[in-house]
Short mmCIF file of C-alpha atoms (C1' of nucleotides) in Angstrom, two decimals:
data_model
loop_
_atom_site.label_atom_id
_atom_site.label_comp_id
_atom_site.label_asym_id
_atom_site.label_seq_id
_atom_site.Cartn_x
_atom_site.Cartn_y
_atom_site.Cartn_z
CA MET A 64 29.08 96.78 1.83
CA THR A 65 30.87 98.63 4.02
CA ASN A 66 27.24 98.38 6.33
CA ALA A 67 26.26 94.85 5.57
CA SER A 68 29.90 93.50 6.10
CA VAL A 69 29.53 95.43 9.41
CA ALA A 70 26.39 93.25 10.26
CA ASP A 71 27.40 90.25 9.45
CA ARG A 72 30.60 90.50 11.56
CA GLN A 73 27.99 91.87 14.20
CA LEU A 74 25.90 88.31 13.27
CA ALA A 75 29.40 86.41 13.64
CA ALA A 76 30.76 87.66 17.14
CA LEU A 77 26.80 87.06 18.49
CA VAL A 78 26.65 83.86 16.69
CA GLU A 79 30.51 82.89 18.26
CA ARG A 80 29.49 84.14 22.15
CA ILE A 81 26.10 81.62 22.01
CA GLU A 82 27.71 78.65 21.32
CA ARG A 83 30.15 79.32 23.60
CA VAL A 84 27.98 79.44 26.10
CA GLU A 85 25.65 76.69 24.80
CA VAL A 86 29.15 74.31 25.06
CA ASP A 87 29.25 75.31 29.17
CA GLN A 88 25.87 74.53 29.15
CA LYS A 89 26.49 71.22 28.31
CA GLU A 90 28.71 71.11 30.22
CA LEU A 91 27.52 71.70 32.94
CA ALA A 92 24.40 69.82 31.82
CA ASN A 93 26.38 66.73 32.51
CA ASP A 94 28.07 67.95 36.21
CA LYS A 95 24.01 67.45 37.36
CA LYS A 96 23.64 63.93 35.94
CA GLU A 97 27.90 62.80 36.74
CA ILE A 98 26.14 64.10 40.82
CA TYR A 99 23.24 62.01 40.63
CA ALA A 100 24.96 59.00 39.34
CA GLU A 101 27.31 59.67 42.47
CA ALA A 102 24.23 59.79 43.81
CA LYS A 103 22.48 56.99 43.64
CA ALA A 104 25.64 55.21 43.56
CA ASN A 105 26.16 55.86 47.34
CA GLY A 106 22.47 54.15 47.64
CA PHE A 107 19.96 58.30 47.61
CA ASP A 108 17.20 57.60 45.53
CA THR A 109 17.17 60.47 42.65
CA LYS A 110 13.95 60.61 41.49
CA THR A 111 13.89 61.36 45.63
CA LEU A 112 16.64 63.94 46.06
CA ARG A 113 14.88 65.90 42.77
CA LYS A 114 11.67 65.96 44.64
CA LEU A 115 13.47 67.38 47.03
CA ILE A 116 16.11 70.26 44.76
CA ALA A 117 12.27 71.06 43.72
CA ARG A 118 11.02 72.11 46.70
CA ARG A 119 13.46 73.43 48.27
CA LYS A 120 13.43 76.24 45.49
CA LYS A 121 9.70 77.08 45.37
CA ASP A 122 8.54 79.21 48.47
CA PRO A 123 7.09 77.98 51.42
CA GLU A 124 4.21 80.29 50.64
CA GLU A 125 3.37 79.63 47.02
CA ALA A 126 3.71 75.96 47.45
CA GLN A 127 1.53 76.39 50.37
CA GLU A 128 -0.65 77.48 47.92
CA GLU A 129 -0.06 75.59 45.23
CA GLU A 130 -1.58 72.60 48.23
CA ALA A 131 -4.04 74.33 49.75
CA MET A 132 -5.82 74.24 46.12
CA LEU A 133 -4.65 70.69 45.18
CA ASP A 134 -6.44 70.28 48.67
CA LEU A 135 -9.73 71.68 46.99
CA TYR A 136 -10.16 70.31 43.72
CA MET A 137 -9.43 66.57 45.78
CA HIS A 138 -12.60 67.46 48.19
CA ALA A 139 -14.60 68.32 45.07
CA LEU A 140 -13.99 65.54 43.72
CA GLY A 141 -15.07 64.18 46.70
CA MET A 142 -11.40 62.73 47.87
CA VAL A 143 -10.20 63.01 51.11
CA PRO A 144 -7.06 64.65 51.04
CA GLY A 145 -5.59 63.37 55.12
CA PRO A 146 -6.32 66.59 57.50
CA THR A 147 -7.28 69.64 55.73
CA ASP A 148 -9.77 70.31 58.81
CA GLU A 149 -13.37 71.30 57.70
CA ASP A 150 -14.59 72.86 61.08
CA ASP A 151 -12.32 75.57 59.06
CA LEU A 152 -14.74 77.46 57.78
CA VAL A 153 -12.70 79.80 56.04
CA MET B 211 13.74 38.09 -5.60
CA THR B 212 10.26 36.97 -4.29
CA ASN B 213 11.20 36.79 -1.14
CA ALA B 214 12.58 40.58 -1.05
CA SER B 215 9.07 41.88 -2.05
CA VAL B 216 7.63 39.99 0.27
CA ALA B 217 9.28 41.51 2.84
CA ASP B 218 9.39 45.21 1.78
CA ARG B 219 5.55 44.41 1.11
CA GLN B 220 5.02 44.09 5.23
CA LEU B 221 7.99 46.10 5.92
CA ALA B 222 5.23 48.92 4.06
CA ALA B 223 2.03 48.00 5.85
CA LEU B 224 3.74 47.84 9.22
CA VAL B 225 5.50 51.52 8.64
CA GLU B 226 1.60 52.47 7.80
CA ARG B 227 -0.33 51.50 10.09
CA ILE B 228 2.38 52.40 12.89
CA GLU B 229 1.64 56.44 11.09
CA ARG B 230 -1.30 55.16 11.35
CA VAL B 231 -0.82 54.75 15.07
CA GLU B 232 0.54 57.85 15.28
CA VAL B 233 -1.63 60.16 13.68
CA ASP B 234 -4.19 59.06 16.00
CA GLN B 235 -1.88 60.07 18.71
CA LYS B 236 -1.65 63.48 18.01
CA GLU B 237 -5.43 63.65 17.67
CA LEU B 238 -5.59 62.73 21.53
CA ALA B 239 -3.05 65.07 21.54
CA ASN B 240 -5.18 67.72 20.01
CA ASP B 241 -8.08 67.15 21.98
CA LYS B 242 -6.48 67.14 25.48
CA LYS B 243 -5.11 70.62 25.34
CA GLU B 244 -8.13 71.57 23.93
CA ILE B 245 -9.69 70.19 27.96
CA TYR B 246 -7.92 71.68 29.73
CA ALA B 247 -7.92 75.35 28.06
CA GLU B 248 -11.37 75.45 28.21
CA ALA B 249 -11.03 74.11 31.64
CA LYS B 250 -8.83 77.42 32.89
CA ALA B 251 -11.33 79.02 29.82
CA ASN B 252 -14.09 77.55 33.24
CA GLY B 253 -11.71 79.81 35.54
CA PHE B 254 -10.04 75.42 37.10
CA ASP B 255 -6.80 76.17 37.16
CA THR B 256 -4.91 74.12 35.07
CA LYS B 257 -1.54 73.39 36.93
CA THR B 258 -3.41 72.04 40.17
CA LEU B 259 -5.22 69.96 37.23
CA ARG B 260 -2.60 67.92 35.91
CA LYS B 261 -1.76 67.73 39.94
CA LEU B 262 -5.23 66.56 40.26
CA ILE B 263 -5.45 63.63 37.72
CA ALA B 264 -1.77 62.59 38.71
CA ARG B 265 -2.45 61.95 42.13
CA ARG B 266 -5.69 59.96 40.85
CA LYS B 267 -3.08 57.76 38.60
CA LYS B 268 -1.25 56.53 41.60
CA ASP B 269 -1.34 53.59 43.69
CA PRO B 270 -2.45 55.27 47.22
CA GLU B 271 0.34 52.79 48.50
CA GLU B 272 3.36 53.49 46.26
CA ALA B 273 3.03 57.37 47.23
CA GLN B 274 2.21 57.30 50.42
CA GLU B 275 5.54 55.24 49.88
CA GLU B 276 7.40 58.20 47.76
CA GLU B 277 6.32 60.97 50.44
CA ALA B 278 8.07 58.72 53.63
CA MET B 279 10.47 58.66 51.63
CA LEU B 280 10.73 62.60 50.65
CA ASP B 281 10.00 63.46 54.77
CA LEU B 282 13.29 60.65 55.38
CA TYR B 283 15.63 63.40 52.89
CA MET B 284 13.66 66.55 54.13
CA HIS B 285 14.43 65.63 58.30
CA ALA B 286 17.76 64.87 57.39
CA LEU B 287 18.43 68.24 55.69
CA GLY B 288 16.49 69.80 58.61
CA MET B 289 13.92 70.33 56.83
CA VAL B 290 11.10 70.75 58.94
CA PRO B 291 8.18 69.04 56.76
CA GLY B 292 5.97 69.36 60.08
CA PRO B 293 4.20 66.14 61.23
CA THR B 294 7.30 63.99 60.99
CA ASP B 295 7.76 63.24 64.33
CA GLU B 296 11.38 63.02 65.69
CA ASP B 297 10.89 60.90 68.72
CA ASP B 298 10.50 58.07 67.67
CA LEU B 299 14.33 57.35 66.95
CA VAL B 300 14.77 54.86 64.14
CA MET C 293 -23.08 75.86 47.72
CA THR C 294 -25.44 75.30 44.70
CA ASN C 295 -22.85 77.96 43.16
CA ALA C 296 -19.15 75.37 44.61
CA SER C 297 -21.95 72.13 43.64
CA VAL C 298 -21.87 73.45 39.93
CA ALA C 299 -18.11 73.79 39.89
CA ASP C 300 -17.79 70.64 41.53
CA ARG C 301 -19.65 69.18 38.61
CA GLN C 302 -17.64 70.89 36.24
CA LEU C 303 -14.48 69.81 37.51
CA ALA C 304 -15.95 65.88 37.48
CA ALA C 305 -17.28 66.71 34.73
CA LEU C 306 -13.18 68.31 33.50
CA VAL C 307 -11.46 65.35 34.88
CA GLU C 308 -13.52 62.32 33.59
CA ARG C 309 -13.20 63.65 30.24
CA ILE C 310 -9.18 64.10 30.39
CA GLU C 311 -9.00 60.58 32.44
CA ARG C 312 -11.08 58.99 29.51
CA VAL C 313 -9.00 60.67 26.94
CA GLU C 314 -5.63 58.80 28.63
CA VAL C 315 -7.47 55.60 28.81
CA ASP C 316 -7.46 56.23 24.61
CA GLN C 317 -3.96 56.85 24.31
CA LYS C 318 -3.12 54.31 26.84
CA GLU C 319 -4.76 52.16 24.42
CA LEU C 320 -2.49 53.51 21.29
CA ALA C 321 0.15 53.50 23.34
CA ASN C 322 0.25 49.40 22.74
CA ASP C 323 -1.22 49.48 19.70
CA LYS C 324 2.22 50.65 18.73
CA LYS C 325 4.01 49.36 20.80
CA GLU C 326 2.22 45.29 19.62
CA ILE C 327 2.84 46.70 16.04
CA TYR C 328 6.22 46.88 16.84
CA ALA C 329 6.85 43.72 18.59
CA GLU C 330 4.25 41.93 15.01
CA ALA C 331 7.76 43.48 13.41
CA LYS C 332 10.85 42.10 15.20
CA ALA C 333 8.82 38.66 14.67
CA ASN C 334 8.84 39.53 10.97
CA GLY C 335 12.27 39.48 11.53
CA PHE C 336 12.47 43.35 11.22
CA ASP C 337 14.97 45.41 13.52
CA THR C 338 12.88 47.36 15.44
CA LYS C 339 15.32 49.94 16.56
CA THR C 340 16.47 50.27 11.81
CA LEU C 341 12.61 50.54 12.16
CA ARG C 342 12.02 53.12 13.90
CA LYS C 343 14.49 55.03 12.52
CA LEU C 344 12.77 54.70 9.22
CA ILE C 345 9.46 56.64 10.77
CA ALA C 346 11.30 58.94 12.16
CA ARG C 347 12.93 59.63 8.92
CA ARG C 348 10.01 59.80 7.69
CA LYS C 349 8.73 62.10 9.57
CA LYS C 350 11.11 64.57 9.58
CA ASP C 351 11.98 64.32 5.98
CA PRO C 352 8.54 66.95 4.57
CA GLU C 353 9.65 68.84 7.96
CA GLU C 354 12.54 69.44 6.70
CA ALA C 355 10.94 71.32 3.34
CA GLN C 356 8.78 73.48 5.91
CA GLU C 357 11.16 74.27 7.68
CA GLU C 358 13.12 75.47 4.72
CA GLU C 359 9.85 77.81 3.78
CA ALA C 360 10.32 78.45 6.97
CA MET C 361 13.33 79.74 7.43
CA LEU C 362 13.48 81.65 4.39
CA ASP C 363 10.87 83.42 5.40
CA LEU C 364 11.65 84.17 8.40
CA TYR C 365 15.34 85.01 6.44
CA MET C 366 12.63 87.47 4.49
CA HIS C 367 10.96 88.71 7.85
CA ALA C 368 14.47 90.01 8.75
CA LEU C 369 14.76 91.58 5.52
CA GLY C 370 11.54 93.28 6.54
CA MET C 371 9.77 91.57 3.15
CA VAL C 372 6.79 90.83 4.57
CA PRO C 373 6.05 87.31 2.82
CA GLY C 374 3.10 87.50 4.86
CA PRO C 375 -0.63 86.24 2.40
CA THR C 376 0.49 87.17 -0.89
CA ASP C 377 -1.20 89.84 -0.97
CA GLU C 378 -2.08 91.38 -4.59
CA ASP C 379 -4.00 94.63 -4.29
CA ASP C 380 -0.50 96.17 -2.45
CA LEU C 381 1.47 96.55 -6.19
CA VAL C 382 2.49 100.33 -4.26
CA MET D 256 22.23 56.87 64.70
CA THR D 257 26.78 57.81 63.37
CA ASN D 258 25.45 55.53 60.28
CA ALA D 259 22.95 58.49 59.88
CA SER D 260 24.60 60.78 60.40
CA VAL D 261 26.66 60.17 57.50
CA ALA D 262 24.47 59.42 55.52
CA ASP D 263 22.23 62.95 56.24
CA ARG D 264 26.42 64.37 55.38
CA GLN D 265 26.02 62.92 51.74
CA LEU D 266 23.10 63.81 51.71
CA ALA D 267 23.64 67.37 52.57
CA ALA D 268 26.55 67.54 50.45
CA LEU D 269 25.26 66.06 46.88
CA VAL D 270 22.00 69.22 47.84
CA GLU D 271 24.58 71.36 48.20
CA ARG D 272 26.91 70.41 45.36
CA ILE D 273 23.14 70.37 42.23
CA GLU D 274 22.31 73.49 43.73
CA ARG D 275 26.07 75.63 42.97
CA VAL D 276 25.74 74.00 39.50
CA GLU D 277 22.18 74.71 38.56
CA VAL D 278 22.85 79.09 39.82
CA ASP D 279 25.59 78.45 37.46
CA GLN D 280 23.38 77.17 34.36
CA LYS D 281 20.58 80.11 35.64
CA GLU D 282 23.55 82.26 35.45
CA LEU D 283 24.56 81.06 31.50
CA ALA D 284 20.50 81.03 30.60
CA ASN D 285 20.80 84.88 31.96
CA ASP D 286 24.10 85.13 29.81
CA LYS D 287 22.40 83.79 26.64
CA LYS D 288 18.92 85.42 27.03
CA GLU D 289 20.97 89.06 27.66
CA ILE D 290 23.07 88.06 23.71
CA TYR D 291 19.76 87.65 22.67
CA ALA D 292 18.84 91.13 23.65
CA GLU D 293 21.44 92.77 22.21
CA ALA D 294 21.74 91.09 19.42
CA LYS D 295 17.80 92.09 19.53
CA ALA D 296 19.00 95.81 19.77
CA ASN D 297 20.96 95.86 17.50
CA GLY D 298 18.49 95.18 14.65
CA PHE D 299 19.02 91.69 14.33
CA ASP D 300 15.71 89.31 14.44
CA THR D 301 16.32 87.01 17.07
CA LYS D 302 13.80 84.61 15.84
CA THR D 303 15.67 84.86 12.44
CA LEU D 304 19.48 83.85 14.97
CA ARG D 305 17.76 81.10 17.18
CA LYS D 306 17.09 79.19 14.13
CA LEU D 307 20.48 79.74 12.59
CA ILE D 308 21.96 77.92 15.41
CA ALA D 309 19.68 75.76 14.98
CA ARG D 310 20.47 74.80 12.13
CA ARG D 311 24.50 75.30 12.47
CA LYS D 312 23.61 72.59 15.36
CA LYS D 313 21.68 70.25 13.56
CA ASP D 314 23.84 69.86 9.89
CA PRO D 315 26.78 68.18 11.74
CA GLU D 316 24.13 65.94 13.46
CA GLU D 317 23.10 65.20 9.92
CA ALA D 318 26.19 63.89 8.89
CA GLN D 319 26.62 62.25 12.15
CA GLU D 320 23.25 60.22 11.20
CA GLU D 321 23.13 59.11 7.65
CA GLU D 322 26.22 57.60 9.20
CA ALA D 323 24.33 55.99 11.90
CA MET D 324 21.37 55.49 9.48
CA LEU D 325 23.72 53.13 7.49
CA ASP D 326 25.47 50.88 10.21
CA LEU D 327 21.28 50.45 11.85
CA TYR D 328 20.31 49.38 7.42
CA MET D 329 24.37 47.06 7.10
CA HIS D 330 22.87 45.40 11.00
CA ALA D 331 19.46 44.37 10.02
CA LEU D 332 20.73 43.22 6.89
CA GLY D 333 23.11 41.01 9.12
CA MET D 334 26.33 42.87 7.80
CA VAL D 335 27.97 44.19 10.95
CA PRO D 336 30.40 47.18 10.05
CA GLY D 337 32.25 46.06 13.63
CA PRO D 338 35.78 47.75 13.33
CA THR D 339 35.70 47.37 9.84
CA ASP D 340 37.18 43.35 9.53
CA GLU D 341 38.62 43.30 6.88
CA ASP D 342 39.18 39.70 7.16
CA ASP D 343 35.34 39.64 6.87
CA LEU D 344 35.57 39.93 2.59
CA VAL D 345 34.08 36.68 1.86
"C1'" DC E 245 17.60 43.98 36.77
"C1'" DA E 246 20.19 48.57 36.52
"C1'" DC E 247 20.93 51.87 32.48
"C1'" DT E 248 20.60 53.35 27.88
"C1'" DG E 249 17.94 56.35 25.00
"C1'" DG E 250 13.97 57.57 23.59
"C1'" DA E 251 8.76 59.02 23.78
"C1'" DA E 252 6.18 62.52 26.38
"C1'" DA E 253 4.55 65.51 29.31
"C1'" DA E 254 5.99 69.69 31.34
"C1'" DT E 255 7.92 74.60 32.25
"C1'" DG E 256 9.00 78.50 31.24
"C1'" DC E 257 10.14 82.19 27.48
"C1'" DC E 258 8.69 85.04 23.30
"C1'" DG E 259 6.28 87.78 20.14
"C1'" DC E 260 1.36 89.96 20.06
"C1'" DG F 82 -1.94 88.39 29.75
"C1'" DC F 83 -2.15 85.21 27.13
"C1'" DG F 84 -1.57 81.76 23.56
"C1'" DG F 85 2.42 79.02 20.88
"C1'" DC F 86 6.77 77.33 20.57
"C1'" DA F 87 11.13 76.04 21.92
"C1'" DT F 88 14.05 73.87 26.12
"C1'" DT F 89 13.71 71.09 29.55
"C1'" DT F 90 12.70 66.93 32.64
"C1'" DT F 91 10.86 63.07 32.99
"C1'" DC F 92 8.29 58.38 32.34
"C1'" DC F 93 9.16 54.05 30.22
"C1'" DA F 94 10.47 50.66 27.65
"C1'" DG F 95 13.76 47.83 25.30
"C1'" DT F 96 18.94 46.15 26.37
"C1'" DG F 97 22.54 43.55 27.85
#
DNA sequence: CACTGGAAAATGCCGC
DNA sequence: GCGGCATTTTCCAGTG
């Protein structure tokens, strides 16, 4: 029974710690929402802003690879993506 | 009471119809998932594939506007997106 | 080039299939919308109706969840419920 | 150009604030992950633990939802619950 | 016509 | 390493 009690206390502590973190997470989520609201109030387009943030997060070389692959697929379907130079044969 | 009964029947019918549609929706969602799985099994990159599908859906002119605005924001932060001509001062 | 062409055709076929499914999905979404519109026209409160549908969906889920919860706790205690294996009777 | 510059600074500030929040969010996510790892190291089943947390979160929600449901139905029946209007007693 | 809320999709994580 | 699941994010319709 002492054993069980120890586990019980451990469990309770873990649950409490997790829930505390989740409270903080919710607060940060709210903060973020407010900043976006403020941005919008100042005339910025939040959708574009989100894209911008996302792009900044990406490793540039990785981003380029993604672009390249998308171009590849688009070519396969005959969609001209624009400045994808066909003369640069590999 | 007859009135209520009529409404009850109507309600039941509506619920049933909606739920039937939702069943079909779930089936289609599964179908789609399977196609993507098949694509992956054939060596395609599903993430790129999703992007491709999304791009095909977009109105080209609208897509360009989005790009332009993103470029604008990137310039504001000093991120050089590439061929965005700085000499074109407003 | 024949190789590439094969992949290209595969890709085109996949894209087409996916987009076909998405068309169907949109149709179903419209169907659903119409049913709700009809409900509203008949004096039902759609918000309530949506809640009702959600509730009906959740109730079976909850029963299932209780089961899952039980299984989980049994697992946690080292009691394998598994496929109710009658052969394992010690 | 001064105008543009002002907007640029605003944008930069917004981006910075958002990214700062996102850093914090990532830290909290890591904290949470570590707590779960610690739980597992102490012999707890993390899947069960997650379920438990979810359940604790849901239970209060359900009570609230019942209230909301009741309000909705009352609205649907034309009974305004509003600010508990005592004057409406038939 | 902007905003809130809910549905749908995408991403990331965990376990096998 | 992959599939499945949970979470998060994105999108869109309904509403005031």
